[in-house]
Every structure is written in structure tokens, then in C-alpha cells.
JSON list of C-alpha atoms and ligand atoms in Angstrom, two decimals:
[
{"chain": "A", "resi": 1262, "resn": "UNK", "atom": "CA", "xyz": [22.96, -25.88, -13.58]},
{"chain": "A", "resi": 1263, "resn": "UNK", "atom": "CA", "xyz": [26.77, -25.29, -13.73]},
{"chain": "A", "resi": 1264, "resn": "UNK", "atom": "CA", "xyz": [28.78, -26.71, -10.84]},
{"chain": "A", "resi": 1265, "resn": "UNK", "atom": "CA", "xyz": [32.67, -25.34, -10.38]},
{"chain": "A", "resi": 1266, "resn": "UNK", "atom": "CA", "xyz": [35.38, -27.78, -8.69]},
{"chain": "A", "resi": 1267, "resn": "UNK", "atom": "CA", "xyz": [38.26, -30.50, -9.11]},
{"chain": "A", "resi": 1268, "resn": "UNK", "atom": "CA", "xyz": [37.91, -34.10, -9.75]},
{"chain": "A", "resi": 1269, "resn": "UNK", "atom": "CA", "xyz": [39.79, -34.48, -6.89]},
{"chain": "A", "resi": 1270, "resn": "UNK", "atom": "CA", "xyz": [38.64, -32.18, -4.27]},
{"chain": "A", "resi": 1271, "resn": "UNK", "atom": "CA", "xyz": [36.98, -33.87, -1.11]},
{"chain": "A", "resi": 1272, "resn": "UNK", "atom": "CA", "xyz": [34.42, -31.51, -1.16]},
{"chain": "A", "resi": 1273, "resn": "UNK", "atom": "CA", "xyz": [33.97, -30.89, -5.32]},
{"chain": "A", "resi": 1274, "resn": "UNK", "atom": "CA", "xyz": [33.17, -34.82, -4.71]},
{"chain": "A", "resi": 1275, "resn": "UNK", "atom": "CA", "xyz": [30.19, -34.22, -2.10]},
{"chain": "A", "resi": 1276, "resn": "UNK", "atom": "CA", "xyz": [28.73, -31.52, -4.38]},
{"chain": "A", "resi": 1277, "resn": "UNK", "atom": "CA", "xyz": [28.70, -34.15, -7.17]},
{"chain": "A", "resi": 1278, "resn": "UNK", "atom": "CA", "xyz": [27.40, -37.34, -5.34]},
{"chain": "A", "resi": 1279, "resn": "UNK", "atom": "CA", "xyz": [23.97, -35.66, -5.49]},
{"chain": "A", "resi": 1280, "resn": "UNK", "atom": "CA", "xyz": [23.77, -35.06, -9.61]},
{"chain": "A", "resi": 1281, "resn": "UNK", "atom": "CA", "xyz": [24.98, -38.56, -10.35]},
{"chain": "A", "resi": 1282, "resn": "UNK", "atom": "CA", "xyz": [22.91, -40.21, -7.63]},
{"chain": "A", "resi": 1283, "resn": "UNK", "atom": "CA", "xyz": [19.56, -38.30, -8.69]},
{"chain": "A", "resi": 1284, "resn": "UNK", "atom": "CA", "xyz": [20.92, -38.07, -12.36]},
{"chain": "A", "resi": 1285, "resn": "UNK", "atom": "CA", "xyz": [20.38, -34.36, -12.29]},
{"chain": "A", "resi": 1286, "resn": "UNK", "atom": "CA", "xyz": [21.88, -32.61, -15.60]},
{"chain": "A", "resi": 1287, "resn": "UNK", "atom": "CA", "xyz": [24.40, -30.20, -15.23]},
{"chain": "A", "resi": 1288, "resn": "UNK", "atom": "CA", "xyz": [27.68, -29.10, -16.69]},
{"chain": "A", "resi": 1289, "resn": "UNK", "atom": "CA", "xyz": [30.83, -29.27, -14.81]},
{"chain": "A", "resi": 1290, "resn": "UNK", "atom": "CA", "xyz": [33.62, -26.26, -15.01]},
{"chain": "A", "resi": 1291, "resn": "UNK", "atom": "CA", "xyz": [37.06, -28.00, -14.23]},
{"chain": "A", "resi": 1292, "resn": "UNK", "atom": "CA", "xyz": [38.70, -25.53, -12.49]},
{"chain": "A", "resi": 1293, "resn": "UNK", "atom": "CA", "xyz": [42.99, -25.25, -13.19]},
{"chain": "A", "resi": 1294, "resn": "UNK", "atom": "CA", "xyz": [44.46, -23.52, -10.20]},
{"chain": "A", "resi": 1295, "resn": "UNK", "atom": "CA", "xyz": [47.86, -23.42, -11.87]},
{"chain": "A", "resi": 1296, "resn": "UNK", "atom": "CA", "xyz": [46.69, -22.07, -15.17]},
{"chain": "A", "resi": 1297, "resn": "UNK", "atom": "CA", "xyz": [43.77, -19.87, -13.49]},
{"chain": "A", "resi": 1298, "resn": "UNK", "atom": "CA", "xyz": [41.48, -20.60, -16.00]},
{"chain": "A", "resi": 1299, "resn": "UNK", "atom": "CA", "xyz": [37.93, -19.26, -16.74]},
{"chain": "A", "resi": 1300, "resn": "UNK", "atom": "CA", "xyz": [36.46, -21.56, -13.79]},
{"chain": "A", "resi": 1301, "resn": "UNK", "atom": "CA", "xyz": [39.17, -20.69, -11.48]},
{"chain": "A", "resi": 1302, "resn": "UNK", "atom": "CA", "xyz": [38.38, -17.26, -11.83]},
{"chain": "A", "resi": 1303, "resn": "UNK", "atom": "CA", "xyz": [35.03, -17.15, -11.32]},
{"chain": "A", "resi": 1304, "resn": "UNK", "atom": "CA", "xyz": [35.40, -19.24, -8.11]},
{"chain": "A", "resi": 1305, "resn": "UNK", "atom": "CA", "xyz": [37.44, -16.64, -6.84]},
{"chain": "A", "resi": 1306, "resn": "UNK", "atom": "CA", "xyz": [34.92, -14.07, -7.17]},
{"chain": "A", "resi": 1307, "resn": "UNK", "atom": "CA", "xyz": [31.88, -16.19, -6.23]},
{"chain": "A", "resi": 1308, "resn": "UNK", "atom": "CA", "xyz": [33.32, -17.30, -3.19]},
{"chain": "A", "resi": 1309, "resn": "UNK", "atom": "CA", "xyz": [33.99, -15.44, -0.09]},
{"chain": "A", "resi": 1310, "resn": "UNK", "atom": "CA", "xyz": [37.57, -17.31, 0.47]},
{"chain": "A", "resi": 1311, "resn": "UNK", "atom": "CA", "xyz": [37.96, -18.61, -3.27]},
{"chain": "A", "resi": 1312, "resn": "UNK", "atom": "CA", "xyz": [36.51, -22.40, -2.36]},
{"chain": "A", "resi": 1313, "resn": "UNK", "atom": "CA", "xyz": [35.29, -24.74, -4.31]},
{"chain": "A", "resi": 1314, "resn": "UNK", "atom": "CA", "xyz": [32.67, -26.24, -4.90]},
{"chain": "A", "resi": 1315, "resn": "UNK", "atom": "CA", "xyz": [30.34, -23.45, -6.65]},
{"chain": "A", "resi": 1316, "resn": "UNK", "atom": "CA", "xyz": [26.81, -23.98, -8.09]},
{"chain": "A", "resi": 1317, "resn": "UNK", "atom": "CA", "xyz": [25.60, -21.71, -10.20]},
{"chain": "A", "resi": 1318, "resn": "UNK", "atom": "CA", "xyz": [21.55, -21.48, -10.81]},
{"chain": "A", "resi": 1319, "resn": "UNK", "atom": "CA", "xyz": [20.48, -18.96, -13.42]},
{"chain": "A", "resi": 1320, "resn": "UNK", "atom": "CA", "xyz": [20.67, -16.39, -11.32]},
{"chain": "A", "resi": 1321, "resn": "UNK", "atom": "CA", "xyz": [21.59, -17.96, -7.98]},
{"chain": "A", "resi": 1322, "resn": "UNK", "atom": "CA", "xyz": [24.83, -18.47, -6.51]},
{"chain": "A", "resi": 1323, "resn": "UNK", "atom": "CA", "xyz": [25.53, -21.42, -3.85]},
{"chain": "A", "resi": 1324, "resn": "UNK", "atom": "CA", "xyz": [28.72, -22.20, -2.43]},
{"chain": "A", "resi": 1325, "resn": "UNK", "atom": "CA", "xyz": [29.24, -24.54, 0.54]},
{"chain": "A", "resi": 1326, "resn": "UNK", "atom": "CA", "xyz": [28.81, -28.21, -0.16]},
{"chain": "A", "resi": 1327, "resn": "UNK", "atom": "CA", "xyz": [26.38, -28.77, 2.62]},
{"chain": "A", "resi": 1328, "resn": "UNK", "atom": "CA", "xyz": [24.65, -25.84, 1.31]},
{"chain": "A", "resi": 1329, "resn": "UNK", "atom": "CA", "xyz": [24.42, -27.29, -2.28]},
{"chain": "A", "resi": 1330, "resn": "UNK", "atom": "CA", "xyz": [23.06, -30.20, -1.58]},
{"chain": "A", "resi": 1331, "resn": "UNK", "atom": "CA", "xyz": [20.16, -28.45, 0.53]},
{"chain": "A", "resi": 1332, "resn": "UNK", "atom": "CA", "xyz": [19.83, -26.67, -2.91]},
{"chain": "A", "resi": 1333, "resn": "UNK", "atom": "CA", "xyz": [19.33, -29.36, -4.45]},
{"chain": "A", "resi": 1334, "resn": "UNK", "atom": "CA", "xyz": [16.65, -31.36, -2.47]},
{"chain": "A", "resi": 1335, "resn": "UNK", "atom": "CA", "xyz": [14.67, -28.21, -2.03]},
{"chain": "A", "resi": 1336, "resn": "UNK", "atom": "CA", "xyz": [14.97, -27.72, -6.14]},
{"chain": "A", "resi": 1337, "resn": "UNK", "atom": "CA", "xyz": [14.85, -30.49, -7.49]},
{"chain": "A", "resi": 1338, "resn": "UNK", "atom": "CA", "xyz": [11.89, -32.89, -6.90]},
{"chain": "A", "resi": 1339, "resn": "UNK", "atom": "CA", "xyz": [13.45, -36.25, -7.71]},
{"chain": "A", "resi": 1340, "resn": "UNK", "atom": "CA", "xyz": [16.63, -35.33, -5.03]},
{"chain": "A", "resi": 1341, "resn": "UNK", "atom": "CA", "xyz": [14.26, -34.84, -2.20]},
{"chain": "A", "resi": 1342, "resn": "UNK", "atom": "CA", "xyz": [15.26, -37.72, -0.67]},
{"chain": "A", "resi": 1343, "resn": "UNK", "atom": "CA", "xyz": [18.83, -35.76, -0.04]},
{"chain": "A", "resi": 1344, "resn": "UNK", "atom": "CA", "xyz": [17.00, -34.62, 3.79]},
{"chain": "A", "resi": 1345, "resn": "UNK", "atom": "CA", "xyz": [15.15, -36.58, 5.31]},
{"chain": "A", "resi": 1346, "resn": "UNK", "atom": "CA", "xyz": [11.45, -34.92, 5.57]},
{"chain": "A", "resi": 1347, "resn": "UNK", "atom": "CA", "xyz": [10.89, -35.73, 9.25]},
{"chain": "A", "resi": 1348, "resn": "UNK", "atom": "CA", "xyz": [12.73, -32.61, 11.02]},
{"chain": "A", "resi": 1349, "resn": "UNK", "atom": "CA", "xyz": [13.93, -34.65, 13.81]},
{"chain": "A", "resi": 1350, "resn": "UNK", "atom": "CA", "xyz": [15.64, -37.01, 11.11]},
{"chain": "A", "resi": 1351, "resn": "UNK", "atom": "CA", "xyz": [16.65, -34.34, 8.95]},
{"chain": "A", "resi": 1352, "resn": "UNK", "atom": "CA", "xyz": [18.63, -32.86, 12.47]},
{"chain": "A", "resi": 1353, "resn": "UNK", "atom": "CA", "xyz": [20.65, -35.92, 12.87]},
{"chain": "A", "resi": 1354, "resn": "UNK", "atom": "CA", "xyz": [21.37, -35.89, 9.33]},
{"chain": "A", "resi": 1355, "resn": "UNK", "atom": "CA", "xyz": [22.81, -32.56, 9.75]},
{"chain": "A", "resi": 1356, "resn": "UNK", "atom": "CA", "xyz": [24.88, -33.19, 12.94]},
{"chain": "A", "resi": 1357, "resn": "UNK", "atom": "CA", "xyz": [26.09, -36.18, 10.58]},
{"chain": "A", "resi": 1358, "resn": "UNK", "atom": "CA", "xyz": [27.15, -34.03, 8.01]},
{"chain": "A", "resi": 1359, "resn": "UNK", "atom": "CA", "xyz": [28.74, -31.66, 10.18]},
{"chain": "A", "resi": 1360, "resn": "UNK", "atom": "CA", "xyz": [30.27, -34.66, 12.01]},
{"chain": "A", "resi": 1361, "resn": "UNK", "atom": "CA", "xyz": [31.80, -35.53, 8.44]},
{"chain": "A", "resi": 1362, "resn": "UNK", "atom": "CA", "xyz": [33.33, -31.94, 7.51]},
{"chain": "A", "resi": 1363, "resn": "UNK", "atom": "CA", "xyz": [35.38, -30.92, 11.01]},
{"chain": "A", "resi": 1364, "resn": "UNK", "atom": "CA", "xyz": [35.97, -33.96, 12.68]},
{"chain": "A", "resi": 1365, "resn": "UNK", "atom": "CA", "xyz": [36.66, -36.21, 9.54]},
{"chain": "A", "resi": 1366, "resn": "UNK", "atom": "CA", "xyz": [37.83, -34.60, 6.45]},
{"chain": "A", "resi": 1367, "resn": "UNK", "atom": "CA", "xyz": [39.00, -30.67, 8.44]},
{"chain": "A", "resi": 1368, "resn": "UNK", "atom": "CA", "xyz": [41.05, -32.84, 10.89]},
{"chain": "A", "resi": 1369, "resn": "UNK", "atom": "CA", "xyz": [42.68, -34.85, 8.23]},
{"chain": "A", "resi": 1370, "resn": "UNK", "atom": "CA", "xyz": [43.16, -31.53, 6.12]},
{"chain": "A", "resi": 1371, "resn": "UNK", "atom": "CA", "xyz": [45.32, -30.88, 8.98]},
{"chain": "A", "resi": 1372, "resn": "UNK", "atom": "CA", "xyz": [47.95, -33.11, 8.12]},
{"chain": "A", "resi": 1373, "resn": "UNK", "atom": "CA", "xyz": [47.59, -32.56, 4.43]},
{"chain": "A", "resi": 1374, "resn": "UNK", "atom": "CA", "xyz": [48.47, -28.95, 5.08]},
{"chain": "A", "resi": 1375, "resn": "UNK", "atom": "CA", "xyz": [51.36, -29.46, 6.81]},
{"chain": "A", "resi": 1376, "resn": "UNK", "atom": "CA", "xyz": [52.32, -31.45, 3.79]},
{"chain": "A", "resi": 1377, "resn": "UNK", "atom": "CA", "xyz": [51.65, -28.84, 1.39]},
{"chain": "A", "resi": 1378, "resn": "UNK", "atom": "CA", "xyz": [53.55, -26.52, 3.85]},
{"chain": "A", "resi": 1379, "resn": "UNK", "atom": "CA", "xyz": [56.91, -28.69, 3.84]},
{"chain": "A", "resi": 1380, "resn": "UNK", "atom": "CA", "xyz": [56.81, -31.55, 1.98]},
{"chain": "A", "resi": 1381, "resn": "UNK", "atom": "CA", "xyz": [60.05, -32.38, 3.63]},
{"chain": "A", "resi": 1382, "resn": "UNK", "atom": "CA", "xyz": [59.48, -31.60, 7.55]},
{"chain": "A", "resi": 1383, "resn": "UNK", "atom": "CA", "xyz": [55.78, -31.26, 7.91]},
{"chain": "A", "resi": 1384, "resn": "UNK", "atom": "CA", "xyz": [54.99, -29.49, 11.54]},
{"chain": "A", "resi": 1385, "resn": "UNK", "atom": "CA", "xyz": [54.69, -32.52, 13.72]},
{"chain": "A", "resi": 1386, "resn": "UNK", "atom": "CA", "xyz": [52.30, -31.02, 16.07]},
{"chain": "A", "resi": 1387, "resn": "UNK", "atom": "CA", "xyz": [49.98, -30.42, 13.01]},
{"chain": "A", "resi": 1388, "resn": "UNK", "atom": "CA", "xyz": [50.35, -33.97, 11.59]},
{"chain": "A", "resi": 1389, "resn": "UNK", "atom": "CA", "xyz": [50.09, -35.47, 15.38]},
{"chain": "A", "resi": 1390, "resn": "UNK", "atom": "CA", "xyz": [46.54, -33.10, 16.03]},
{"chain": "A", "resi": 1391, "resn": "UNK", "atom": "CA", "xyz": [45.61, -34.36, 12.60]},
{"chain": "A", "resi": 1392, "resn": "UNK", "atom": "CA", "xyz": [46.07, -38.35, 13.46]},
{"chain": "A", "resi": 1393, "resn": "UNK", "atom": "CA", "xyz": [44.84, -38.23, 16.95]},
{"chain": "A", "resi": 1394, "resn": "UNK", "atom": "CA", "xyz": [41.97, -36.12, 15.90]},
{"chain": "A", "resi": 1395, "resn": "UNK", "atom": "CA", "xyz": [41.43, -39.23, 13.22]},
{"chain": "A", "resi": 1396, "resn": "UNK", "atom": "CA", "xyz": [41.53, -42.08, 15.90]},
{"chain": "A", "resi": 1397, "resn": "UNK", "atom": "CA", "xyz": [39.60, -40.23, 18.13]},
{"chain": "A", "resi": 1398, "resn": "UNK", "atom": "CA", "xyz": [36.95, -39.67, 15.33]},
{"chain": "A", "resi": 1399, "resn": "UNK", "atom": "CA", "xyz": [36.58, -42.97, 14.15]},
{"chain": "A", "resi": 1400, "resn": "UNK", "atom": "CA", "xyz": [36.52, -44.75, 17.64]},
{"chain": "A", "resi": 1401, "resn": "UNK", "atom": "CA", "xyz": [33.71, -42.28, 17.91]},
{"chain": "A", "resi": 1402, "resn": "UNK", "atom": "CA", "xyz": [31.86, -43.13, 14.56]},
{"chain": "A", "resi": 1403, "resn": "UNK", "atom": "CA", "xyz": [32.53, -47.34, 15.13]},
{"chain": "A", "resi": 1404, "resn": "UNK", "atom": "CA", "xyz": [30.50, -46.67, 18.88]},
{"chain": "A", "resi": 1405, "resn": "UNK", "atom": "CA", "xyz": [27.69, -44.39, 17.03]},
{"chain": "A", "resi": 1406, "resn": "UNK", "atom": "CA", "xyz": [27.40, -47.36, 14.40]},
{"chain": "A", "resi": 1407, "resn": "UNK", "atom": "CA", "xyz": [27.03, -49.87, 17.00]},
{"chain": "A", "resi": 1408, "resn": "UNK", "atom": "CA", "xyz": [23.54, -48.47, 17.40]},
{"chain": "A", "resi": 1409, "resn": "UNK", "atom": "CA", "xyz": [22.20, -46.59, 14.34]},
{"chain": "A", "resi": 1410, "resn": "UNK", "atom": "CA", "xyz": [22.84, -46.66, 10.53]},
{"chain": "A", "resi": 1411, "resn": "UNK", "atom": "CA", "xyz": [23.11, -44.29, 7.85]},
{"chain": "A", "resi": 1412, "resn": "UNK", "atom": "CA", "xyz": [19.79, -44.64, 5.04]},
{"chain": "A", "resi": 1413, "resn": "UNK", "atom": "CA", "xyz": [20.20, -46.46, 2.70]},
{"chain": "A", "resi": 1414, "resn": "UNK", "atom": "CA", "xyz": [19.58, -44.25, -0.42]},
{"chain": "A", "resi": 1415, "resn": "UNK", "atom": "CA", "xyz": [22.04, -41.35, -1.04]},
{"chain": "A", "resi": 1416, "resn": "UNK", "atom": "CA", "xyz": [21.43, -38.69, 1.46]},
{"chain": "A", "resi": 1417, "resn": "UNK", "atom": "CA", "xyz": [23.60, -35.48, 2.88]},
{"chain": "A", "resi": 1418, "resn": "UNK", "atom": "CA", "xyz": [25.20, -37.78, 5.18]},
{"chain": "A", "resi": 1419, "resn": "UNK", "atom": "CA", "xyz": [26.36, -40.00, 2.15]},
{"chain": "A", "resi": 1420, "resn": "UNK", "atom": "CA", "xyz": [28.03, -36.85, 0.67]},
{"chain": "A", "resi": 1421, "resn": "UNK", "atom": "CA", "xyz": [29.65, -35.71, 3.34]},
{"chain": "A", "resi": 1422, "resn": "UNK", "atom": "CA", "xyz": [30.86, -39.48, 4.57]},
{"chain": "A", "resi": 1423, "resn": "UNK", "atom": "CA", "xyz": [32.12, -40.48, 1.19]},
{"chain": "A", "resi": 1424, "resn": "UNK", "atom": "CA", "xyz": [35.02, -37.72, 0.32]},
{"chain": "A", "resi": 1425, "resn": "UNK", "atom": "CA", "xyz": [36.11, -37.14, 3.92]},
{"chain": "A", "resi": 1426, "resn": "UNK", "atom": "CA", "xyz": [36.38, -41.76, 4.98]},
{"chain": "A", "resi": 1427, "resn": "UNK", "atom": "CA", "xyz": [37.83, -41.80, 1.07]},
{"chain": "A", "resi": 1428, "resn": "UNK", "atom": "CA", "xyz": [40.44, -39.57, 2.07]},
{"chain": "A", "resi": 1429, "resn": "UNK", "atom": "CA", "xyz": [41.04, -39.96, 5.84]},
{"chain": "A", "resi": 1430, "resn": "UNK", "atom": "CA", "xyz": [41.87, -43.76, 5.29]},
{"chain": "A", "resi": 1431, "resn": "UNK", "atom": "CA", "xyz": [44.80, -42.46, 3.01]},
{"chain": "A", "resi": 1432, "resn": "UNK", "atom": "CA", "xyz": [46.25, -40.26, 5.97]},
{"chain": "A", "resi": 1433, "resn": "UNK", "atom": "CA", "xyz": [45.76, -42.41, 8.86]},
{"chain": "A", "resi": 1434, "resn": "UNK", "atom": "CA", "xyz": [44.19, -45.85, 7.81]},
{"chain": "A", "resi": 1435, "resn": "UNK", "atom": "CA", "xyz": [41.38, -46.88, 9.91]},
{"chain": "A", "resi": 1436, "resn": "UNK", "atom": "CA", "xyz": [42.36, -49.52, 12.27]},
{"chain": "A", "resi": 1437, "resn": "UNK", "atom": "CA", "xyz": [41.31, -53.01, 12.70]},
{"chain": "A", "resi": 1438, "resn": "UNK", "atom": "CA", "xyz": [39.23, -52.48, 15.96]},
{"chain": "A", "resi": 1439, "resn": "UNK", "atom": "CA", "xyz": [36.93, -50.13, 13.52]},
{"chain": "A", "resi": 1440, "resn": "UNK", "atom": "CA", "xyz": [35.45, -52.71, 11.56]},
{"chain": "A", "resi": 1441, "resn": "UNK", "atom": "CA", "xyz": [32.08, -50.52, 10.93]},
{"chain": "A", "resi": 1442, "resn": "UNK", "atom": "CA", "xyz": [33.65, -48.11, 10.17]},
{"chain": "A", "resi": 1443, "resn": "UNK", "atom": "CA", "xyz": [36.09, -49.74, 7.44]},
{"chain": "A", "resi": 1444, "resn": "UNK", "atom": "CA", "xyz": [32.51, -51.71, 6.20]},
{"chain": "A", "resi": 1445, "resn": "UNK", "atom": "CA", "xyz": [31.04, -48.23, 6.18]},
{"chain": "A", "resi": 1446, "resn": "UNK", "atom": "CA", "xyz": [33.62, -46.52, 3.73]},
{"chain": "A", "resi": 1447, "resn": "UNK", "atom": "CA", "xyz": [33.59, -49.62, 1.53]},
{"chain": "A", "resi": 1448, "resn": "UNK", "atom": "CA", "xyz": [30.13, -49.72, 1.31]},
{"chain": "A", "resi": 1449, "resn": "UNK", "atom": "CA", "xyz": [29.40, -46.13, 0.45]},
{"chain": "A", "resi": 1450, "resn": "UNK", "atom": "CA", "xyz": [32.54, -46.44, -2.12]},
{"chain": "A", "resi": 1451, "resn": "UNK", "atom": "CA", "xyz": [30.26, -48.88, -3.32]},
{"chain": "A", "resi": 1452, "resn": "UNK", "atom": "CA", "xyz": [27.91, -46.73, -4.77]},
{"chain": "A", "resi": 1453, "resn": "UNK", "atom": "CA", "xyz": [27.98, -45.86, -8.33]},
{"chain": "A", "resi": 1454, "resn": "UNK", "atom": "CA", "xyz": [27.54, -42.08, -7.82]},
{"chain": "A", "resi": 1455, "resn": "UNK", "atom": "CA", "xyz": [30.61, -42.33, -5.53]},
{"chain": "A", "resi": 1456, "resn": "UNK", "atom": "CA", "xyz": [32.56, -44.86, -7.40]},
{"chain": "A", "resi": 1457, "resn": "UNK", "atom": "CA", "xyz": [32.52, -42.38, -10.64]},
{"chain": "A", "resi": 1458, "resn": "UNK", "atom": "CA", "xyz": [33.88, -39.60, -8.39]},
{"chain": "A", "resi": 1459, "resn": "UNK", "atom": "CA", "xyz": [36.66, -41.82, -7.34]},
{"chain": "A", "resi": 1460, "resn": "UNK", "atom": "CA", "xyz": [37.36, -42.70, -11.09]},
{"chain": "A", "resi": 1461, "resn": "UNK", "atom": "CA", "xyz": [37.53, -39.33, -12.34]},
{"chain": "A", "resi": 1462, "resn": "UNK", "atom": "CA", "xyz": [39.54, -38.48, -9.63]},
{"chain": "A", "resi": 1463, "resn": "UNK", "atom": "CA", "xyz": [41.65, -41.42, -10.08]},
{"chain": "A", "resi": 1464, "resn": "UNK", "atom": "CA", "xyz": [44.40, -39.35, -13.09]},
{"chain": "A", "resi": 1465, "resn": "UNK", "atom": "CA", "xyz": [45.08, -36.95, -10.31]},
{"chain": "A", "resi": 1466, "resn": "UNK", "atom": "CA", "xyz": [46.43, -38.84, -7.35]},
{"chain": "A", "resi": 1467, "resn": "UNK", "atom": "CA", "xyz": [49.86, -38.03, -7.89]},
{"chain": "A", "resi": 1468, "resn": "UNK", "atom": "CA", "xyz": [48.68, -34.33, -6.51]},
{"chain": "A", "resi": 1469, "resn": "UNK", "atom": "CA", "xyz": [47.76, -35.99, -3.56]},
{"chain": "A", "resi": 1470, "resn": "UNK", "atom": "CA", "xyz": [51.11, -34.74, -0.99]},
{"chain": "A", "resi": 1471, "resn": "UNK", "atom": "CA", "xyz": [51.44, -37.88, 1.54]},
{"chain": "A", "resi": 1472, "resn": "UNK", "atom": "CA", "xyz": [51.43, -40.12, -1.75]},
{"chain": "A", "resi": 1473, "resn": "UNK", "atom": "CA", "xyz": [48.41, -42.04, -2.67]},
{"chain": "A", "resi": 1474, "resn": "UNK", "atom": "CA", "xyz": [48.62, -45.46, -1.56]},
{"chain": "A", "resi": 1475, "resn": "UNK", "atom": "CA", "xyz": [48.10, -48.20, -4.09]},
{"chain": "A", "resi": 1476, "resn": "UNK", "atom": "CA", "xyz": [44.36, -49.16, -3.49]},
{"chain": "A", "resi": 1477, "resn": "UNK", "atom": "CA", "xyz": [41.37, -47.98, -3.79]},
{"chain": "B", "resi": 2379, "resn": "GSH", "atom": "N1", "xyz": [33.48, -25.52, 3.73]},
{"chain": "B", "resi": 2379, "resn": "GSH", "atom": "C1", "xyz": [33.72, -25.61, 2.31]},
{"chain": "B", "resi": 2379, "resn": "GSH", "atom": "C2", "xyz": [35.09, -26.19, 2.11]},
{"chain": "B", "resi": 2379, "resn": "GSH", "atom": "C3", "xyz": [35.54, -26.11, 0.68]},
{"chain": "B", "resi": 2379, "resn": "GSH", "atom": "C4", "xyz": [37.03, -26.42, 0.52]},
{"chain": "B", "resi": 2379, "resn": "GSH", "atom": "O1", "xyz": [37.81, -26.39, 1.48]},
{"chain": "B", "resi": 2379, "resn": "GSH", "atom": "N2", "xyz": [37.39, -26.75, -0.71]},
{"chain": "B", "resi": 2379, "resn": "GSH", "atom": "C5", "xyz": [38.79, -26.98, -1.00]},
{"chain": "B", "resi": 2379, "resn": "GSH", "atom": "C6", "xyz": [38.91, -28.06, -2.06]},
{"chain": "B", "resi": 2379, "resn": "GSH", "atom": "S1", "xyz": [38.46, -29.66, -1.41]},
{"chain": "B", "resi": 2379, "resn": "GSH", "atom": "C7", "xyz": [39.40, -25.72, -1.58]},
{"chain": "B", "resi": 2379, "resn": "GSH", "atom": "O2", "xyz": [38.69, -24.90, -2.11]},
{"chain": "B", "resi": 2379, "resn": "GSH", "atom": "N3", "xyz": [40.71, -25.59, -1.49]},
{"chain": "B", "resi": 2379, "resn": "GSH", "atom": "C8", "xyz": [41.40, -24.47, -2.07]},
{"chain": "B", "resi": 2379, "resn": "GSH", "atom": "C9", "xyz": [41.57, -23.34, -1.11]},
{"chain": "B", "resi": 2379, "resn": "GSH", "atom": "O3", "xyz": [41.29, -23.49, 0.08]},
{"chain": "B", "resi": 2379, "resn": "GSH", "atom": "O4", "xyz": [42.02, -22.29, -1.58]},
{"chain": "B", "resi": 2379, "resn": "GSH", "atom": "C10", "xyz": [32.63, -26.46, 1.66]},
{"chain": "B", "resi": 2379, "resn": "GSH", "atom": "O5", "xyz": [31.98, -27.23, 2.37]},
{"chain": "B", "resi": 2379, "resn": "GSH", "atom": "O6", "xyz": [32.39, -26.32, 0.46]}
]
């Protein structure tokens, strides 16, 4: 299998987690978006909006992250445990994962974005939807921990959690009446199929726009 991303995209980094954590083989095509290399290209034409990541299986074609690592536990035997077999399970791992993707890592993108936009006077009503949006998410996730817990093998949820509480705690750090929630992103950090995303990642975070913090 061929997957197409960054080391340091959020969402390249939850279409990894599943081949280290289930030690699937695969080759990884770095894309360069300044040099539009070979990878770049063919992201461009695989996916609808140019995205990344892209799997490529023989002769299928998967992009969205969530949609991967579906792929993946319905392909490969040993990465089963990716979705949980009971459907009811497998439902709440999905409203997880969605959970994850818009109200963690799309409402931080926000004030990345305005960033990127002007480095110099980011849009403060992006970077203020952004940060509330944050707050509001992890209160949210800190209650919803109170009472339930993720598994505790590497599942959807743990690829969608990872990238988006990695990041998020860079652009609004999660505050000291979220202790779960702090617990939760060290623990999942933790892992070693996460902690070798955040190492390969690690020669890029001067790309990262607010300034990566000196931690982690
Ligand atoms: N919904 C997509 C989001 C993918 C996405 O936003 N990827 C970012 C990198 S982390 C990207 O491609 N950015 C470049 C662009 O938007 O042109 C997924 O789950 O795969």
C-alpha cells in the first residue's frame, strides 16, 4: 500500500497511527507542496480538493482519514481492532471520531488559518471562534471523560484524538480545570505509533505559523 501526506499534517498523522500500531507495510510518498513534487501531484488529482492524506490500494483509491482507517480494519485482518465489532460500539466510536475532526482539530484550524492568512494581524473574529470553540470543546470532552473511556488498544478514536489534542494544546493550551483531558493527550502521546509521528514530525515545526512552543 502507498500512503501520500506530510510528517506534519494533523491528519497525514491519523492515517499513519494505524500502519505503525498494526505494523502494516507500506511505503510513504512525502509530499513537497513548494516543490510540487511527484506525490504532490498525484494528490491533487486523487483528491477532490487536493487533501492529504491519500491511500493508494492496487487499484483502489481512499482519501479521507476516517475513511482510511475503515480501509484498513475491513482489509487488513490484524487492524480489525481499528472498529469496534459491536455496531453500537463501533457508533460511538464514530461520533468520537467525528467529535475529533470539527470540534477539535477544524476549530483549531480556524485560528491556524487566520495565521497563514496574516501572519501579522490574523482576523480576530477567526482566532476568537477558533479559541472559544477550543474551551468549549474540551470542557465538553473533560465532562464525557468523567463517565466513559476511550479502549485501550489503538482504535479510530485514537487516530483522530491524537493529531487534533497534539495540535490544539499548541493553539489554545488546555486549561488546568481539564485534567482528563490533559491525562488523555499525554497518554495517547504515549503510544509508540503516535510518539513516532510526533518525531518525524518534530524537523518541521518551524512551519508551524503561531510558533511551536518548546515541549512536546
Ligand atoms: N477531511 C480531510 C481533511 C484533510 C486535510 O485537511 N488535510 C490537510 C493537511 S492536515 C491538507 O490537505 N491541507 C492542504 C490543503 O487544504 O490544501 C481528511 O480527514 O482527510
Amino acid at each position: 500500500m502507498d500512503l501520500f501526506g506530510h510528517p506534519f499534517s494533523s491528519y497525514t498523522w491519523k492515517g499513519l497511527i494505524p500502519f505503525y500500531a498494526y505494523d502494516i507495510p507500506f511505503t510513504f510518498h512525502e509530499m513537497n507542496p513548494m516543490e510540487r513534487n511527484e506525490a504532490y501531484a498525484f494528490v491533487q488529482k486523487a483528491h477532490p480538493a487536493g487533501k492529504f492524506p491519500v491511500l493508494v490500494d492496487g487499484e483502489e483509491t481512499v482519501f479521507e482519514a476516517t475513511a482510511i482507517a475503515e480501509y484498513l480494519a475491513a482489509r487488513v485482518p490484524d487492524a480489525a481492532p481499528l472498529i469496534p465489532s459491536d455496531p453500537i460500539a463501533a457508533a460511538r466510536a464514530r461520533m468520537m471520531d467525528r467529535f475529533f475532526d470539527h470540534y477539535v482539530m477544524d476549530v483549531g484550524q480556524l485560528v491556524v488559518n487566520a495565521s497563514i492568512a496574516d501572519a501579522e494581524h490574523p482576523d480576530p473574529a477567526q482566532v476568537q471562534a477558533g479559541k472559544t470553540g477550543l474551551l468549549r470543546s474540551y470542557a465538553w470532552l473533560e465532562n464525557w471523560l468523567a463517565e466513559n473511556e476511550l479502549p485501550q488498544h489503538v482504535s479510530l478514536v485514537t487516530c483522530a484524538a491524537a493529531p487534533s489534542l497534539f495540535y490544539a494544546d499548541w493553539i489554545e493550551p488546555i486549561p488546568a480545570d481539564c485534567q482528563r483531558v490533559a491525562a488523555l493527550r499525554a497518554e495517547i502521546l504515549a503510544l509508540p505509533a503516535v510518539s513516532r509521528c510526533v518525531d518525524d514530525a518534530r524537523p518541521f515545526r518551524d512551519f508551524f505559523p503561531l510558533g511551536a512552543p518548546d515541549r512536546d
